[in-house]
Amino acid sequence: MNKSIKVFAPATVANVVCGFDVLGFAVNEPGDEVIMRLTDKPGVSLLKITGDEGRLPLNPDKNTVSAIAKQYLAHIGRPDVGIEIELHKKMPIGSGLGSSSASTVAGLFAINTLFDSPLTNKELVPFAMKGEELACGYGHADNVAPALMGGFVLIRSYSPLDIISLPFPQDMHAAIVYPEVDVPTKDARQMIRSKVFLKDAVTQWGNVAGLVSGLFMNDYDLIGRSMTDVLVEPTRSILIPDFERLRGLAMEAGAIGFGISGSGPSVFALTKDAETAKQITQKLQQHLKNIAINSLAFVSEVNKKGPIILD
Ligand code: HSE
């Protein structure tokens, strides 16, 4: 046995402002790469991780890629198989761009492909959710589902799991800026209130329904005015440097909507074209530079493919 594969899995923008834990979309970059080999020596070993500055566990039971690969092997009844894994992080950790999700999804897609794809990408979602649970204490699907399935997704229900692929305007782009301050998802989840007022819930579900309707109708105005979050953003935005100023700059530069990507600190804007998205990233990065914060920026259309085989 000597099969080997190299896979890329994309970053994702989860929540999409009003849809905490229920909406997300994939982007073309950044993302993570996993190299996986079948070997004759039984067991899952994690040979190396690059690009993580030593922050991720090399213990195969604690690292999401290897731990979930093990669970996958148990599920398909092949715990006897030997697997060697290399994880190459090509995106920042704790950025709000679904870093743990991209790694886990790359690993799952790799192992499923090595076994001739007995499961569909959608069927891999529950496994990837276990990776999120290991990484941040809660198995949310709004990063892993779009990373696996590509496109824009709605998690209509967690129990039972009901995931729906949504349409979206084909020219829609995302401008993403990552201010280099660390916000671990675990901490960003703990700071949110677990009880909400009914009037706020009414506002929120109106906006989620409006956003989904706007995606179906290709209605940018409706998408934009639905990108409002009265439940989570008021608390989490405190962790993001000059959040309201960044919003103002993005909206002035032509964004249709703006908010926190996942649990932050990355912020994103949706636009009608790549050029506007590029201008937004330049303005936000310039502002962050003025207040002495380094940043990374990405411009992407919605990724339609999900994970891909590189070699
Ligand atoms: N829905 C999750 C959260 C996404 O906001 O905590 C984390 O990237």
Tab-separated table of C-alpha atoms and ligand atoms in Angstrom:
chain	number	residue	atom	x	y	z
A	1	MET	CA	0.000	0.000	0.000
A	2	ASN	CA	1.545	3.287	-0.989
A	3	LYS	CA	-1.200	5.705	-1.936
A	4	SER	CA	-0.679	9.377	-1.234
A	5	ILE	CA	-2.697	12.559	-1.767
A	6	LYS	CA	-2.341	16.318	-1.270
A	7	VAL	CA	-5.517	18.327	-0.598
A	8	PHE	CA	-6.432	22.005	-0.202
A	9	ALA	CA	-9.474	23.083	1.842
A	10	PRO	CA	-10.731	26.676	1.928
A	11	ALA	CA	-11.260	29.269	4.604
A	12	THR	CA	-14.836	30.269	5.357
A	13	VAL	CA	-16.825	33.252	6.573
A	14	ALA	CA	-19.201	31.928	9.237
A	15	ASN	CA	-22.291	33.648	10.681
A	16	VAL	CA	-22.436	36.164	7.782
A	17	VAL	CA	-23.389	38.774	10.400
A	18	CYS	CA	-26.966	37.841	11.398
A	19	GLY	CA	-26.780	34.037	11.105
A	20	PHE	CA	-24.831	33.026	14.223
A	21	ASP	CA	-23.971	29.311	13.842
A	22	VAL	CA	-26.401	28.882	10.909
A	23	LEU	CA	-24.910	30.673	7.869
A	24	GLY	CA	-21.508	30.484	6.186
A	25	PHE	CA	-19.755	30.629	2.843
A	26	ALA	CA	-16.438	29.400	1.493
A	27	VAL	CA	-13.781	31.601	-0.133
A	28	ASN	CA	-11.027	30.751	-2.622
A	29	GLU	CA	-8.187	31.861	-0.367
A	30	PRO	CA	-6.673	31.423	2.131
A	31	GLY	CA	-6.880	27.746	3.114
A	32	ASP	CA	-4.870	24.789	4.428
A	33	GLU	CA	-3.103	21.831	2.821
A	34	VAL	CA	-2.866	18.265	4.043
A	35	ILE	CA	-0.655	15.524	2.631
A	36	MET	CA	-1.781	12.033	3.564
A	37	ARG	CA	-0.221	8.630	2.865
A	38	LEU	CA	-1.508	5.108	3.448
A	39	THR	CA	1.229	2.979	5.046
A	40	ASP	CA	1.649	-0.635	6.158
A	41	LYS	CA	2.195	0.324	9.787
A	42	PRO	CA	-1.256	0.477	11.492
A	43	GLY	CA	-2.227	3.679	13.306
A	44	VAL	CA	-2.560	7.393	12.536
A	45	SER	CA	0.647	9.422	12.838
A	46	LEU	CA	1.049	13.163	12.447
A	47	LEU	CA	4.516	13.588	10.940
A	48	LYS	CA	4.736	17.358	10.836
A	49	ILE	CA	2.897	20.655	10.965
A	50	THR	CA	4.249	23.738	9.223
A	51	GLY	CA	3.039	27.346	9.345
A	52	ASP	CA	1.580	27.151	12.863
A	53	GLU	CA	4.526	28.629	14.781
A	54	GLY	CA	4.384	25.625	17.094
A	55	ARG	CA	0.858	26.423	18.304
A	56	LEU	CA	-0.979	23.257	17.269
A	57	PRO	CA	-0.726	19.911	19.087
A	58	LEU	CA	1.379	17.199	17.421
A	59	ASN	CA	-0.282	14.567	19.616
A	60	PRO	CA	-2.456	12.664	17.095
A	61	ASP	CA	-5.326	12.373	19.597
A	62	LYS	CA	-5.419	16.138	20.210
A	63	ASN	CA	-4.850	17.485	16.701
A	64	THR	CA	-8.153	17.772	14.859
A	65	VAL	CA	-6.835	16.418	11.535
A	66	SER	CA	-5.462	13.160	12.942
A	67	ALA	CA	-8.125	12.705	15.643
A	68	ILE	CA	-10.925	12.997	13.082
A	69	ALA	CA	-9.075	10.774	10.574
A	70	LYS	CA	-9.037	8.121	13.323
A	71	GLN	CA	-12.776	8.499	13.859
A	72	TYR	CA	-13.330	8.215	10.114
A	73	LEU	CA	-11.314	4.950	9.978
A	74	ALA	CA	-13.341	3.523	12.874
A	75	HIS	CA	-16.554	4.517	11.064
A	76	ILE	CA	-15.630	2.764	7.806
A	77	GLY	CA	-14.436	-0.284	9.761
A	78	ARG	CA	-10.732	0.090	8.892
A	79	PRO	CA	-8.973	0.879	12.198
A	80	ASP	CA	-6.212	-1.522	11.045
A	81	VAL	CA	-5.021	0.931	8.363
A	82	GLY	CA	-1.845	3.002	8.687
A	83	ILE	CA	-1.958	6.730	7.866
A	84	GLU	CA	0.779	9.366	7.850
A	85	ILE	CA	-0.261	13.022	7.855
A	86	GLU	CA	1.458	16.335	7.149
A	87	LEU	CA	-0.489	19.522	7.882
A	88	HIS	CA	0.639	22.704	6.148
A	89	LYS	CA	-1.112	25.733	7.646
A	90	LYS	CA	-1.448	28.417	5.003
A	91	MET	CA	-3.750	30.655	6.999
A	92	PRO	CA	-3.669	32.368	10.379
A	93	ILE	CA	-4.888	30.535	13.485
A	94	GLY	CA	-7.545	32.231	15.648
A	95	SER	CA	-8.409	34.591	12.798
A	96	GLY	CA	-12.155	34.002	12.446
A	97	LEU	CA	-11.655	32.472	9.012
A	98	GLY	CA	-12.297	28.863	9.962
A	99	SER	CA	-8.680	27.826	10.448
A	100	SER	CA	-9.379	24.597	12.371
A	101	SER	CA	-12.198	23.840	9.935
A	102	ALA	CA	-9.926	24.178	6.876
A	103	SER	CA	-7.391	21.738	8.392
A	104	THR	CA	-9.982	19.176	9.492
A	105	VAL	CA	-11.835	19.357	6.179
A	106	ALA	CA	-8.616	18.944	4.170
A	107	GLY	CA	-7.790	15.838	6.250
A	108	LEU	CA	-11.269	14.343	5.942
A	109	PHE	CA	-11.476	14.943	2.213
A	110	ALA	CA	-8.002	13.408	1.817
A	111	ILE	CA	-8.786	10.226	3.737
A	112	ASN	CA	-12.208	9.808	2.119
A	113	THR	CA	-10.611	10.178	-1.330
A	114	LEU	CA	-7.883	7.634	-0.465
A	115	PHE	CA	-10.712	5.145	0.226
A	116	ASP	CA	-12.462	6.003	-3.083
A	117	SER	CA	-15.016	8.363	-1.518
A	118	PRO	CA	-17.483	6.064	0.270
A	119	LEU	CA	-19.050	9.177	1.858
A	120	THR	CA	-20.254	12.343	0.117
A	121	ASN	CA	-18.817	15.677	1.249
A	122	LYS	CA	-22.147	16.437	2.933
A	123	GLU	CA	-21.926	13.132	4.828
A	124	LEU	CA	-18.470	14.172	6.085
A	125	VAL	CA	-19.912	17.257	7.846
A	126	PRO	CA	-20.753	15.474	11.166
A	127	PHE	CA	-17.144	14.196	11.364
A	128	ALA	CA	-15.768	17.685	10.741
A	129	MET	CA	-18.110	19.073	13.425
A	130	LYS	CA	-16.383	16.775	15.922
A	131	GLY	CA	-13.132	18.484	14.934
A	132	GLU	CA	-14.675	21.874	15.785
A	133	GLU	CA	-15.755	20.467	19.132
A	134	LEU	CA	-12.184	19.389	19.816
A	135	ALA	CA	-10.825	22.791	18.710
A	136	CYS	CA	-13.248	25.173	20.426
A	137	GLY	CA	-15.553	23.131	22.662
A	138	TYR	CA	-18.637	23.289	20.442
A	139	GLY	CA	-19.353	21.390	17.227
A	140	HIS	CA	-20.754	24.198	15.095
A	141	ALA	CA	-21.148	23.542	11.356
A	142	ASP	CA	-21.131	27.027	9.816
A	143	ASN	CA	-17.424	26.774	8.889
A	144	VAL	CA	-17.090	23.065	8.104
A	145	ALA	CA	-20.246	22.715	5.993
A	146	PRO	CA	-19.301	25.425	3.458
A	147	ALA	CA	-15.635	24.301	3.542
A	148	LEU	CA	-16.737	20.776	2.574
A	149	MET	CA	-19.612	21.592	0.246
A	150	GLY	CA	-18.442	24.910	-1.217
A	151	GLY	CA	-20.835	27.798	-1.772
A	152	PHE	CA	-23.164	29.463	0.690
A	153	VAL	CA	-24.899	27.204	3.220
A	154	LEU	CA	-27.648	27.349	5.808
A	155	ILE	CA	-27.699	25.006	8.789
A	156	ARG	CA	-31.468	24.913	9.188
A	157	SER	CA	-31.208	22.546	12.169
A	158	TYR	CA	-28.481	20.880	14.232
A	159	SER	CA	-30.678	18.133	15.626
A	160	PRO	CA	-31.331	16.490	13.291
A	161	LEU	CA	-28.626	18.008	11.089
A	162	ASP	CA	-30.271	19.727	8.102
A	163	ILE	CA	-27.902	21.597	5.773
A	164	ILE	CA	-29.111	23.530	2.751
A	165	SER	CA	-26.979	24.912	-0.104
A	166	LEU	CA	-28.181	28.408	-0.969
A	167	PRO	CA	-27.902	30.247	-4.279
A	168	PHE	CA	-26.029	33.571	-4.372
A	169	PRO	CA	-25.414	36.369	-6.878
A	170	GLN	CA	-22.638	35.114	-9.151
A	171	ASP	CA	-20.722	38.413	-9.170
A	172	MET	CA	-20.767	38.789	-5.373
A	173	HIS	CA	-17.313	39.148	-3.768
A	174	ALA	CA	-15.983	39.219	-0.230
A	175	ALA	CA	-13.345	41.657	1.018
A	176	ILE	CA	-11.700	40.156	4.092
A	177	VAL	CA	-9.254	41.869	6.414
A	178	TYR	CA	-7.545	40.112	9.297
A	179	PRO	CA	-6.163	42.531	11.909
A	180	GLU	CA	-3.333	40.622	13.558
A	181	VAL	CA	-4.771	40.345	17.034
A	182	ASP	CA	-5.609	36.885	18.345
A	183	VAL	CA	-9.223	36.026	19.248
A	184	PRO	CA	-9.627	32.310	20.066
A	185	THR	CA	-13.114	31.063	19.108
A	186	LYS	CA	-13.465	29.384	22.506
A	187	ASP	CA	-13.098	32.758	24.300
A	188	ALA	CA	-15.238	34.604	21.745
A	189	ARG	CA	-18.049	32.087	22.339
A	190	GLN	CA	-17.835	32.339	26.105
A	191	MET	CA	-18.369	36.094	26.089
A	192	ILE	CA	-21.782	35.946	24.353
A	193	ARG	CA	-24.968	36.157	26.429
A	194	SER	CA	-26.865	32.856	26.368
A	195	LYS	CA	-30.264	34.530	26.902
A	196	VAL	CA	-31.730	37.081	24.525
A	197	PHE	CA	-34.724	39.416	24.554
A	198	LEU	CA	-37.661	38.428	22.394
A	199	LYS	CA	-37.610	41.789	20.576
A	200	ASP	CA	-33.954	41.201	19.631
A	201	ALA	CA	-34.740	37.652	18.500
A	202	VAL	CA	-37.514	39.031	16.277
A	203	THR	CA	-35.074	41.494	14.698
A	204	GLN	CA	-32.497	38.739	14.196
A	205	TRP	CA	-34.722	36.126	12.569
A	206	GLY	CA	-36.230	38.806	10.340
A	207	ASN	CA	-32.706	39.608	9.146
A	208	VAL	CA	-31.740	35.948	8.621
A	209	ALA	CA	-34.879	35.414	6.547
A	210	GLY	CA	-34.177	38.668	4.676
A	211	LEU	CA	-30.588	37.674	3.904
A	212	VAL	CA	-31.622	34.243	2.626
A	213	SER	CA	-34.406	35.831	0.535
A	214	GLY	CA	-31.928	38.363	-0.867
A	215	LEU	CA	-29.578	35.542	-1.899
A	216	PHE	CA	-32.418	33.757	-3.698
A	217	MET	CA	-33.623	36.956	-5.372
A	218	ASN	CA	-30.159	38.332	-6.303
A	219	ASP	CA	-31.288	41.437	-4.420
A	220	TYR	CA	-28.156	43.230	-3.151
A	221	ASP	CA	-30.143	45.915	-1.300
A	222	LEU	CA	-32.069	43.291	0.639
A	223	ILE	CA	-28.870	41.339	1.379
A	224	GLY	CA	-27.209	44.541	2.608
A	225	ARG	CA	-29.988	45.768	4.852
A	226	SER	CA	-30.320	42.269	6.362
A	227	MET	CA	-26.634	42.197	7.383
A	228	THR	CA	-27.356	43.466	10.881
A	229	ASP	CA	-26.620	41.550	14.070
A	230	VAL	CA	-28.209	42.715	17.333
A	231	LEU	CA	-27.283	39.594	19.329
A	232	VAL	CA	-23.576	38.816	18.980
A	233	GLU	CA	-21.772	41.672	17.209
A	234	PRO	CA	-22.369	44.279	19.955
A	235	THR	CA	-20.380	42.090	22.378
A	236	ARG	CA	-17.730	40.639	20.100
A	237	SER	CA	-16.930	43.833	18.223
A	238	ILE	CA	-15.282	45.146	21.407
A	239	LEU	CA	-12.369	42.783	20.654
A	240	ILE	CA	-11.796	44.260	17.192
A	241	PRO	CA	-9.697	47.425	16.904
A	242	ASP	CA	-11.753	50.407	15.647
A	243	PHE	CA	-14.568	48.144	14.465
A	244	GLU	CA	-17.108	50.939	13.828
A	245	ARG	CA	-14.542	53.004	11.928
A	246	LEU	CA	-13.714	49.962	9.783
A	247	ARG	CA	-17.416	49.515	9.056
A	248	GLY	CA	-17.731	53.194	8.091
A	249	LEU	CA	-14.770	52.986	5.723
A	250	ALA	CA	-16.094	49.804	4.076
A	251	MET	CA	-19.601	51.211	3.603
A	252	GLU	CA	-18.268	54.526	2.213
A	253	ALA	CA	-16.193	52.537	-0.274
A	254	GLY	CA	-19.248	50.731	-1.633
A	255	ALA	CA	-19.776	47.636	0.539
A	256	ILE	CA	-23.283	46.216	0.502
A	257	GLY	CA	-22.805	44.954	4.068
A	258	PHE	CA	-20.053	44.588	6.661
A	259	GLY	CA	-19.430	42.560	9.807
A	260	ILE	CA	-17.283	40.148	11.788
A	261	SER	CA	-16.109	36.987	10.042
A	262	GLY	CA	-16.885	34.028	12.309
A	263	SER	CA	-15.778	34.837	15.828
A	264	GLY	CA	-13.317	37.516	14.637
A	265	PRO	CA	-11.032	39.383	14.629
A	266	SER	CA	-11.303	39.206	10.819
A	267	VAL	CA	-13.912	41.500	9.344
A	268	PHE	CA	-15.494	41.173	5.926
A	269	ALA	CA	-17.595	43.138	3.489
A	270	LEU	CA	-19.736	41.837	0.662
A	271	THR	CA	-19.517	43.707	-2.639
A	272	LYS	CA	-20.942	43.519	-6.141
A	273	ASP	CA	-17.512	43.147	-7.787
A	274	ALA	CA	-13.845	42.361	-7.202
A	275	GLU	CA	-12.607	45.932	-7.766
A	276	THR	CA	-14.773	47.404	-4.974
A	277	ALA	CA	-13.665	44.579	-2.682
A	278	LYS	CA	-10.018	45.361	-3.448
A	279	GLN	CA	-10.524	49.055	-2.685
A	280	ILE	CA	-12.185	48.191	0.622
A	281	THR	CA	-9.312	45.974	1.722
A	282	GLN	CA	-6.838	48.769	0.866
A	283	LYS	CA	-8.773	51.346	2.894
A	284	LEU	CA	-9.179	49.063	5.912
A	285	GLN	CA	-5.543	47.971	5.834
A	286	GLN	CA	-4.385	51.593	5.591
A	287	HIS	CA	-6.514	52.517	8.615
A	288	LEU	CA	-5.174	49.572	10.628
A	289	LYS	CA	-1.638	50.556	9.665
A	290	ASN	CA	-2.340	54.108	10.919
A	291	ILE	CA	-3.241	52.673	14.333
A	292	ALA	CA	-0.162	50.405	14.287
A	293	ILE	CA	-1.920	47.103	13.635
A	294	ASN	CA	-0.592	44.701	11.003
A	295	SER	CA	-3.156	43.016	8.819
A	296	LEU	CA	-3.666	40.533	6.006
A	297	ALA	CA	-6.279	40.926	3.293
A	298	PHE	CA	-8.053	38.622	0.863
A	299	VAL	CA	-10.500	39.252	-1.962
A	300	SER	CA	-12.552	36.332	-3.186
A	301	GLU	CA	-15.717	35.367	-4.927
A	302	VAL	CA	-17.770	32.672	-3.187
A	303	ASN	CA	-15.853	29.406	-3.570
A	304	LYS	CA	-18.050	26.891	-5.359
A	305	LYS	CA	-15.769	23.846	-5.122
A	306	GLY	CA	-14.907	23.205	-1.474
A	307	PRO	CA	-11.830	20.995	-0.984
A	308	ILE	CA	-9.728	20.081	-4.023
A	309	ILE	CA	-6.995	17.561	-4.803
A	310	LEU	CA	-3.663	19.264	-5.538
A	311	ASP	CA	-1.571	16.121	-6.206
B	1	HSE	N1	-20.416	30.401	14.526
B	1	HSE	C1	-19.100	30.326	15.112
B	1	HSE	C2	-18.973	31.443	16.153
B	1	HSE	C3	-18.067	30.506	14.044
B	1	HSE	O1	-19.355	32.558	15.832
B	1	HSE	O2	-18.504	31.170	17.248
B	1	HSE	C4	-16.664	30.458	14.544
B	1	HSE	O3	-15.782	30.727	13.466
